[in-house]
Structure formats: structure tokens, C-alpha cells
Coordinates of N, CA, C and O in Angstrom, one line a residue:
X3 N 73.3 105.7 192.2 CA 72.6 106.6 193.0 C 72.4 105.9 194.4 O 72.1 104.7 194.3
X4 N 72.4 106.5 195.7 CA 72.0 105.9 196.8 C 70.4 105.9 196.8 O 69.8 105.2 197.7
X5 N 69.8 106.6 196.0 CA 68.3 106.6 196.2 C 67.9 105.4 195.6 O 68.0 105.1 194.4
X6 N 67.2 104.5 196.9 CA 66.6 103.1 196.3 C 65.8 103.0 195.4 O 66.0 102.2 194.4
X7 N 64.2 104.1 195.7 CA 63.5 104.0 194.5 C 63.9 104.5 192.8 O 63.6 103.9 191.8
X8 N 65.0 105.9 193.0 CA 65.7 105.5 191.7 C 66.7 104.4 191.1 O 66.5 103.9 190.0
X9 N 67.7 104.2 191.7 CA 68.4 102.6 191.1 C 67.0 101.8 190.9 O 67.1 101.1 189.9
X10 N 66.3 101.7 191.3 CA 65.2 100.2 191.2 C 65.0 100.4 189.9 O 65.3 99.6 189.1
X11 N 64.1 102.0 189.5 CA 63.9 102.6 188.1 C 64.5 102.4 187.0 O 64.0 102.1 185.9
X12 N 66.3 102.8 187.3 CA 66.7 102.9 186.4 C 67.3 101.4 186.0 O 67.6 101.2 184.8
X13 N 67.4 100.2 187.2 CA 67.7 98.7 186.9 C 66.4 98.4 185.5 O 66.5 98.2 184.2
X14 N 65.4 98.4 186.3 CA 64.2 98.6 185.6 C 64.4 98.5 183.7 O 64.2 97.6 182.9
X15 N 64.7 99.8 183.9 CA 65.0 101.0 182.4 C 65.8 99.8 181.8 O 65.3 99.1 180.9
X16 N 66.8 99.6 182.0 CA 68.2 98.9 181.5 C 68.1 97.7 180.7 O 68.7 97.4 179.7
X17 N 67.0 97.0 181.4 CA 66.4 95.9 180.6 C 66.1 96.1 178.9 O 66.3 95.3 177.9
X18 N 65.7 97.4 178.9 CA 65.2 98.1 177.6 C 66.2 98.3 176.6 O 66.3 98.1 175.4
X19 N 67.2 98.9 177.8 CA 68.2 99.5 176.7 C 69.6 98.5 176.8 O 70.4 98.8 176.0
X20 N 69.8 97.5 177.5 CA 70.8 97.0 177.3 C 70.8 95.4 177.2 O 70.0 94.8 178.0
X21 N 71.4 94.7 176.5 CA 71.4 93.3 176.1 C 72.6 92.5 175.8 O 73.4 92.6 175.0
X22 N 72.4 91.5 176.9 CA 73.4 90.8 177.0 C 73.6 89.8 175.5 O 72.5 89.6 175.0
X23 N 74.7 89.2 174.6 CA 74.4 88.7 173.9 C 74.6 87.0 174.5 O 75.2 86.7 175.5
X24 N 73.9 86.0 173.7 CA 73.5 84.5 174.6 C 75.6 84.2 174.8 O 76.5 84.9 174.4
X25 N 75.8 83.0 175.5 CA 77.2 83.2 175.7 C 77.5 81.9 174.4 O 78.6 81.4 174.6
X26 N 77.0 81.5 173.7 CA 77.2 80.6 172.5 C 77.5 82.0 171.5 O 78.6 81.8 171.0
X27 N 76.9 83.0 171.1 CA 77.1 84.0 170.3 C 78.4 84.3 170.4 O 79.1 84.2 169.4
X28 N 78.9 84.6 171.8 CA 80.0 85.0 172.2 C 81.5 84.4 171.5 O 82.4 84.9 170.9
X29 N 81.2 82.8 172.0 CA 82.1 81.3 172.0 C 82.1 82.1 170.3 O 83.0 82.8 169.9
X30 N 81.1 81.9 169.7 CA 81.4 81.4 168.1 C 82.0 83.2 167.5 O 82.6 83.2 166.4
X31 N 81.9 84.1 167.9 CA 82.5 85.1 167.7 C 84.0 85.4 167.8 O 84.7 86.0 167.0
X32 N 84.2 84.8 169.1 CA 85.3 84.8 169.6 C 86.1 83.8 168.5 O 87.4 83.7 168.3
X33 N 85.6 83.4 168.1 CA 86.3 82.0 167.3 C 86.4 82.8 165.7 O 87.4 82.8 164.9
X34 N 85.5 83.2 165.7 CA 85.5 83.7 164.6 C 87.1 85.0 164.2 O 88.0 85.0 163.4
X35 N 86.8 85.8 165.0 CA 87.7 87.1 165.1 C 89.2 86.3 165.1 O 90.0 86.8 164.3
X36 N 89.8 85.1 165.8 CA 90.6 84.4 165.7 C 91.6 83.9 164.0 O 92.8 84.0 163.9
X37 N 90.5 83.5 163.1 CA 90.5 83.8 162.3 C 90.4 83.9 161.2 O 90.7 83.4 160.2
X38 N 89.8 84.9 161.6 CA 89.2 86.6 160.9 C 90.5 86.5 159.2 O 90.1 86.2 158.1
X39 N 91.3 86.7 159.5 CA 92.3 87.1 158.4 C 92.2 85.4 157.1 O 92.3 85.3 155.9
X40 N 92.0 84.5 158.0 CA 92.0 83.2 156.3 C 90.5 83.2 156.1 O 90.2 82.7 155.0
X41 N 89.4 83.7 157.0 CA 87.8 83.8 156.9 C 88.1 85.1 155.7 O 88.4 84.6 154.6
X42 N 88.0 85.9 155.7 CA 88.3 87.1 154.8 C 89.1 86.8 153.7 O 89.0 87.6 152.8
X43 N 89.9 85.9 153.6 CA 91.0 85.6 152.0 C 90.1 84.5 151.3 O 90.1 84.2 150.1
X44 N 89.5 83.8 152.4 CA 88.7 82.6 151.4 C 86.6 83.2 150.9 O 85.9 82.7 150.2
X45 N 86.6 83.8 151.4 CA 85.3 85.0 151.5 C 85.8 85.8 149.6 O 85.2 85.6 148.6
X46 N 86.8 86.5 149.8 CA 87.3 86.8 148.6 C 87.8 86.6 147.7 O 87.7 87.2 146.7
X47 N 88.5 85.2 147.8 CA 88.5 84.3 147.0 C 87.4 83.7 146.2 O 87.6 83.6 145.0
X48 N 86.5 83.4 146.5 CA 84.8 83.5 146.6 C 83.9 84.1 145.7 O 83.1 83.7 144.9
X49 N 84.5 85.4 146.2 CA 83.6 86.8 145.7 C 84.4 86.8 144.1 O 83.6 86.7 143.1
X50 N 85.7 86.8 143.9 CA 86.7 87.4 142.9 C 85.9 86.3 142.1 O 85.1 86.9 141.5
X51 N 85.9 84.8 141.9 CA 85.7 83.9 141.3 C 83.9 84.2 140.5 O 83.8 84.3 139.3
X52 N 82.9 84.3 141.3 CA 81.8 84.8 140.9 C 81.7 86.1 140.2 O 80.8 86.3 139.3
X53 N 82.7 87.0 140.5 CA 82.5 88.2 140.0 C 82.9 88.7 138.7 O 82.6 89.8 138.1
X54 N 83.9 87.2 138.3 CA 84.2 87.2 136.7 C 82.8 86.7 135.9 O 82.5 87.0 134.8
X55 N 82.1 86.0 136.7 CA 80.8 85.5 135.8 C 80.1 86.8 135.0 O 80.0 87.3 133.9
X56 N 79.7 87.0 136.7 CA 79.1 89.1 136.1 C 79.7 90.1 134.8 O 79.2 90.3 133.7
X57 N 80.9 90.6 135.7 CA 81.8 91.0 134.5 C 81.8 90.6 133.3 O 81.8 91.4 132.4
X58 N 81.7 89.1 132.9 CA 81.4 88.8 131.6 C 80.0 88.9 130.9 O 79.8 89.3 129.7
X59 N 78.8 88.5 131.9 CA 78.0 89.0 131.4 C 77.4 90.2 130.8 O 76.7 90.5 129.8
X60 N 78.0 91.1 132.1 CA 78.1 92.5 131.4 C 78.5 93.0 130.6 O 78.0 93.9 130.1
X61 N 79.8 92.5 129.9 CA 80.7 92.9 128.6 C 79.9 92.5 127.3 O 80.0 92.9 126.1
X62 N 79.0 91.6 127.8 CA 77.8 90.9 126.5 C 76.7 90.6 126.5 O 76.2 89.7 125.9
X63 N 75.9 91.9 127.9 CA 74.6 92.4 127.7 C 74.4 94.1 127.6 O 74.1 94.9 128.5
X64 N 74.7 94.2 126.3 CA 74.7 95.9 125.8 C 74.1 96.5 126.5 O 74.6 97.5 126.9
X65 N 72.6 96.2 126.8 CA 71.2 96.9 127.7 C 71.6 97.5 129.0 O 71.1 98.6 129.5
X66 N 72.8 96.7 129.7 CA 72.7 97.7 131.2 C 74.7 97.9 131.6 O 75.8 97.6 131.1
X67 N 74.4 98.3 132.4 CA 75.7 99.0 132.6 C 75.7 98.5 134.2 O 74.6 98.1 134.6
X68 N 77.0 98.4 135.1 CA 77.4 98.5 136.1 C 78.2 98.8 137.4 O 79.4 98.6 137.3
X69 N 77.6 99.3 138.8 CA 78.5 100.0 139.4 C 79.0 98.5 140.0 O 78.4 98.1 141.0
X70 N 80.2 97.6 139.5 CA 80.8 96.8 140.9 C 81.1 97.8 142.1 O 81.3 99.1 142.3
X71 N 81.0 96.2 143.3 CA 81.1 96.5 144.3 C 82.7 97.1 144.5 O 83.4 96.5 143.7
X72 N 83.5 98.1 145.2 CA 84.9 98.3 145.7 C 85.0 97.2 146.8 O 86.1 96.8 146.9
X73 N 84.1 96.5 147.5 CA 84.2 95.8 148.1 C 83.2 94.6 148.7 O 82.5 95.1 149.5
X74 N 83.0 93.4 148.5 CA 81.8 92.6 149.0 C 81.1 92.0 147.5 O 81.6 91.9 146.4
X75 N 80.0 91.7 147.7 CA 79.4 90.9 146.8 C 78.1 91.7 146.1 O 77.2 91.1 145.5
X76 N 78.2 92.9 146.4 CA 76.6 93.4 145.4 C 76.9 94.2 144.5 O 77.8 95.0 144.9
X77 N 76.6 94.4 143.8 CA 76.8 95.9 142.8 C 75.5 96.4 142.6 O 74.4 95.9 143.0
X78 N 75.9 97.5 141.9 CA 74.3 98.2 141.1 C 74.5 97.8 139.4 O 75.5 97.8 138.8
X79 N 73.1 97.6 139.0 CA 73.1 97.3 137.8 C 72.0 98.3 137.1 O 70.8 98.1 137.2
X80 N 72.5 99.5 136.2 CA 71.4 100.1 135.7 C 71.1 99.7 134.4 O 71.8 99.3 133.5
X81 N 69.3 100.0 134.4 CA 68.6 99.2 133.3 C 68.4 99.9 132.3 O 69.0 101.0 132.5
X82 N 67.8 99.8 131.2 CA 68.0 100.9 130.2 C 67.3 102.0 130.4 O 66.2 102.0 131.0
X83 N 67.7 103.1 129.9 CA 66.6 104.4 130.3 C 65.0 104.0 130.0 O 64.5 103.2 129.2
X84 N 64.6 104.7 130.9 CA 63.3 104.5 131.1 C 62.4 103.3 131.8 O 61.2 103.2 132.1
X85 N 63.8 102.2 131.7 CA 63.1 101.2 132.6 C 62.8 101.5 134.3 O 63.5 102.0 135.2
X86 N 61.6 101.0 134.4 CA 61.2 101.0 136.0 C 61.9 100.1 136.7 O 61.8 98.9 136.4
X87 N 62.7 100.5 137.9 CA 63.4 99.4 138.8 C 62.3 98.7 139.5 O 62.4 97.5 139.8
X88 N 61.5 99.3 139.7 CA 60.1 98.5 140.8 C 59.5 97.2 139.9 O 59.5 96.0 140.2
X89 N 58.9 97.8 138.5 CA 58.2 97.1 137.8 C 59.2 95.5 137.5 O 58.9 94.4 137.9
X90 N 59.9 95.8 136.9 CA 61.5 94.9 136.4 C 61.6 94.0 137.5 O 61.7 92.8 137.4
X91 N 61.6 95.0 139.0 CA 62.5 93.5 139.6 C 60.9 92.7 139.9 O 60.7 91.5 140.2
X92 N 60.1 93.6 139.8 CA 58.4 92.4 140.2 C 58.6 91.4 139.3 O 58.9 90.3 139.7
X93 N 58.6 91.7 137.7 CA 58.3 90.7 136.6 C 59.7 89.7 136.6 O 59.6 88.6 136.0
X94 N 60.9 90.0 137.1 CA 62.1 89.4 137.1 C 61.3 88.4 138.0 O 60.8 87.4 137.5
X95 N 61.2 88.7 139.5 CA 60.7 87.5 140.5 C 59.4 86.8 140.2 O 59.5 85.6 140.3
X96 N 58.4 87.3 139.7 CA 57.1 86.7 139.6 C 56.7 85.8 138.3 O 55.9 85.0 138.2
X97 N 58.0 86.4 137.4 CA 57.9 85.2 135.8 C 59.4 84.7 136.0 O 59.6 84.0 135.0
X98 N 60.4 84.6 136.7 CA 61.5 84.1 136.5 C 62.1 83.3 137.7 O 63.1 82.5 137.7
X99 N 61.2 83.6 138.8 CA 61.6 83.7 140.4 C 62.9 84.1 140.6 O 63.6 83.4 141.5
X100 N 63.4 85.0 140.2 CA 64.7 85.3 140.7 C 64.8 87.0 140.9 O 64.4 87.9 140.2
X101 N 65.4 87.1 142.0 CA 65.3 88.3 142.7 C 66.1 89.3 142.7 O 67.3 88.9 142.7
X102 N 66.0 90.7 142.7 CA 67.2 91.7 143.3 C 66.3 92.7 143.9 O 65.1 92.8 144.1
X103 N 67.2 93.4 144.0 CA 66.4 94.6 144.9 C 66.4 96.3 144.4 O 67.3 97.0 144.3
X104 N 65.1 96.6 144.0 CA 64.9 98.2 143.1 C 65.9 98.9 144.0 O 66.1 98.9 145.2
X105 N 66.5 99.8 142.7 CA 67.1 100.5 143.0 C 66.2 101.6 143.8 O 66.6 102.0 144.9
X106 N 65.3 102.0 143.3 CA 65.1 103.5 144.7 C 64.4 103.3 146.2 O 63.8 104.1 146.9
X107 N 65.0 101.4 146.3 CA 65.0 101.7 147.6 C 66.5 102.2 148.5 O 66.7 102.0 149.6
X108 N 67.3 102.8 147.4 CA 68.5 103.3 147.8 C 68.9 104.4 146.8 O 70.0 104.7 146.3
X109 N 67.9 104.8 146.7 CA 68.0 106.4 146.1 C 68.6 106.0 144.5 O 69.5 106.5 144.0
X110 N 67.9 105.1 144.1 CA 68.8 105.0 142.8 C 68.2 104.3 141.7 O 68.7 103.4 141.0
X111 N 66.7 104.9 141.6 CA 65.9 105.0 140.9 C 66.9 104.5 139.3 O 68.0 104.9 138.9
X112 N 66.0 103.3 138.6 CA 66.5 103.0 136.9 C 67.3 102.0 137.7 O 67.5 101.1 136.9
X113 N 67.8 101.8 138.6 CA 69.2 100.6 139.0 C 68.4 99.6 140.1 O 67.6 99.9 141.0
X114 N 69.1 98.1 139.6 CA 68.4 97.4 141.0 C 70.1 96.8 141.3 O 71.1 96.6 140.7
X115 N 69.4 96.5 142.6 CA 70.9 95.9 143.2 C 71.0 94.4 143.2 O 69.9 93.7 143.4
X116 N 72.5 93.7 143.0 CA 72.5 92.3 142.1 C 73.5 91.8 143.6 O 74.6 92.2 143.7
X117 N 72.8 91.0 144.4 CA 74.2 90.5 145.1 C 74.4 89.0 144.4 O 73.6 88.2 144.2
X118 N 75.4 88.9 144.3 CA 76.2 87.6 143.0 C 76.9 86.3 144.2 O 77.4 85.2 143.7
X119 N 76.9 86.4 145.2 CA 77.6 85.3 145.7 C 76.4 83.9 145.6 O 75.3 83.6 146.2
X120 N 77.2 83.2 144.6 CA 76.0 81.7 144.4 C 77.0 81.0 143.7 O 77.8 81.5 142.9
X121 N 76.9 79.6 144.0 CA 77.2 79.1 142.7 C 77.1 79.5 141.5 O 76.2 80.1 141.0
X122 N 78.2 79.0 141.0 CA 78.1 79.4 139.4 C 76.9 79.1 138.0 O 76.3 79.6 137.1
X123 N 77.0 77.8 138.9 CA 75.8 77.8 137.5 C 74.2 78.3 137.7 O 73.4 78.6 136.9
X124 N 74.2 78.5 139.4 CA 73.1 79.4 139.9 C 73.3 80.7 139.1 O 72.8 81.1 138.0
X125 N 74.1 81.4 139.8 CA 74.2 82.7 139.0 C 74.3 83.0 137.2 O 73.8 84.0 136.6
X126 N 74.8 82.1 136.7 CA 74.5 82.0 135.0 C 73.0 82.2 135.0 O 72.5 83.2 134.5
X127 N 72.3 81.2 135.6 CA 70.9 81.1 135.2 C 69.7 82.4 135.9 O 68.6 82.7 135.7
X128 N 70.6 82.9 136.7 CA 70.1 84.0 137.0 C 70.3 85.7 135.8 O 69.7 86.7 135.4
X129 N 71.6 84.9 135.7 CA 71.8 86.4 134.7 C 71.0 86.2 133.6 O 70.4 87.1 133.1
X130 N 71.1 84.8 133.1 CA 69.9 84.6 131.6 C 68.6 85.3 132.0 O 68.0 86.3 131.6
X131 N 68.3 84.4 132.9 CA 66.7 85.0 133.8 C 66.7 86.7 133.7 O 65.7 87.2 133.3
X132 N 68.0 87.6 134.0 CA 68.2 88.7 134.0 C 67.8 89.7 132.5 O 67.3 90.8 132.2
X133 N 68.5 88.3 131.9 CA 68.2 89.5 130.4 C 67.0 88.7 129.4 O 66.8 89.2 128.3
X134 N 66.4 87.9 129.6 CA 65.2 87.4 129.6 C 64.4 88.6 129.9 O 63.9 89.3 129.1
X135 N 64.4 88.7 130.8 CA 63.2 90.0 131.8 C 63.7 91.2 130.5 O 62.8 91.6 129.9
X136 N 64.8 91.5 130.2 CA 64.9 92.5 129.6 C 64.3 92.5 128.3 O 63.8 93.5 127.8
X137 N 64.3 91.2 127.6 CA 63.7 91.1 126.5 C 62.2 90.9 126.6 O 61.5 91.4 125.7
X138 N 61.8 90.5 127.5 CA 60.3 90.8 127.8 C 59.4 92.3 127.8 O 58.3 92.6 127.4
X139 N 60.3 92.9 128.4 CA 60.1 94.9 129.2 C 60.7 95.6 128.0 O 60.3 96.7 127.8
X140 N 61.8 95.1 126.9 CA 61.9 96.3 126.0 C 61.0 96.7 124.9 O 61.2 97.8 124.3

């Protein structure tokens, strides 16, 4: 606009709505997208190795069933009918310290969500911890 007092306004405004990101963000993004394609095969590589832990534990904890991820590291894990996702994942964290996230804070009430990328013997002791909690709540 040639109108001074509006450009002043809308410079003003811009601050609000637009953001530069720092130029280190930049550098390490730029690096990153470079690559992107062996960051993504060893990320999966990663994921596939951990995700046999699960899968096995699932095949040999009757009580819950699960949606794997099609892609990434979380799945949904549903609990047995009737169990509360809220109550479950409190007593999971507060007697076991180990965490996931209730299902109905993603519309999916009875299921909590399990993201699995850990070390292995982390995640073992999490899934024990997992069906511990179950044997406590049934």
C-alpha cells in the first residue's frame, strides 16, 4: 500500500503472524532433508526391530488386542471390555511409572496408545509393567 499509516499497521500485524525460523534450524534441516532417504531406512529399521517385541507380546497376552501402526512407532492397544483407559493408564503410571496415553483422548475410549520405540529391554519391562497393571484392574 502507498498509505504510510497503513503499511506501518500492517508491518506491525506481521510480527504476529509471521516467523522467521533461527538460521541454525535452517543449517540442520537443510542437512537433514539431504539425507532424508538413509535417516528414514535406519528410523525403520529401528521401528521393525522393536515392533517384533510387541507383536510377540501380543500373541501372549490374551487380555488385549491391537491396532499396529501402518506406519511409525505407536499403535492402539485395546483393554479388556469394560476396562477404563483413563483409570488403567493413571494406575499403569502411578504404581509402575510407566506411561501411555488414554485412548479417549483420541476418540477411542477402552484403548490407550503404546508408542514402542525404546530399547529393548526398556520396552520388555514396560510391557511386563503393562500386563502387571492388568492383573491388578481385572
Amino acid at each position: 500500500t502507498r498509505d504510510l499509516e497503513l503499511a506501518q499497521a500492517l508491518r506491525a500485524a506481521s510480527l504476529y503472524f509471521h516467523v522467521d525460523s533461527p538460521l541454525a534450524s535452517i543449517a540442520l534441516a537443510t542437512r537433514v532433508m539431504r539425507h532424508a532417504p538413509a535417516l528414514a531406512a535406519r528410523a525403520q529399521r529401528s521401528i521393525a526391530r522393536v515392533k517384533t517385541v510387541v507383536d510377540r507380546w501380543i500373541a501372549n497376552e490374551p487380555r488385549v488386542t491391537w491396532v499396529p501402526p501402518s506406519a511409525g512407532q505407536t499403535g492402539l492397544i485395546r483393554l479388556p471390555d469394560l476396562m477404563q483407559d483413563l483409570a488403567f493408564a493413571q494406575h499403569l503410571r502411578e504404581r509402575y511409572d510407566t506411561q501411555v496415553v488414554p485412548g479417549a483422548m483420541f476418540e477411542a475410549p477402552g484403548a490407550v496408545r503404546l508408542s514402542f520405540n525404546l530399547p529393548v529391554d526398556r520396552l520388555e519391562q514396560a510391557l511386563g509393567n503393562f500386563s502387571a497393571a492388568l492383573d491388578d484392574l481385572a
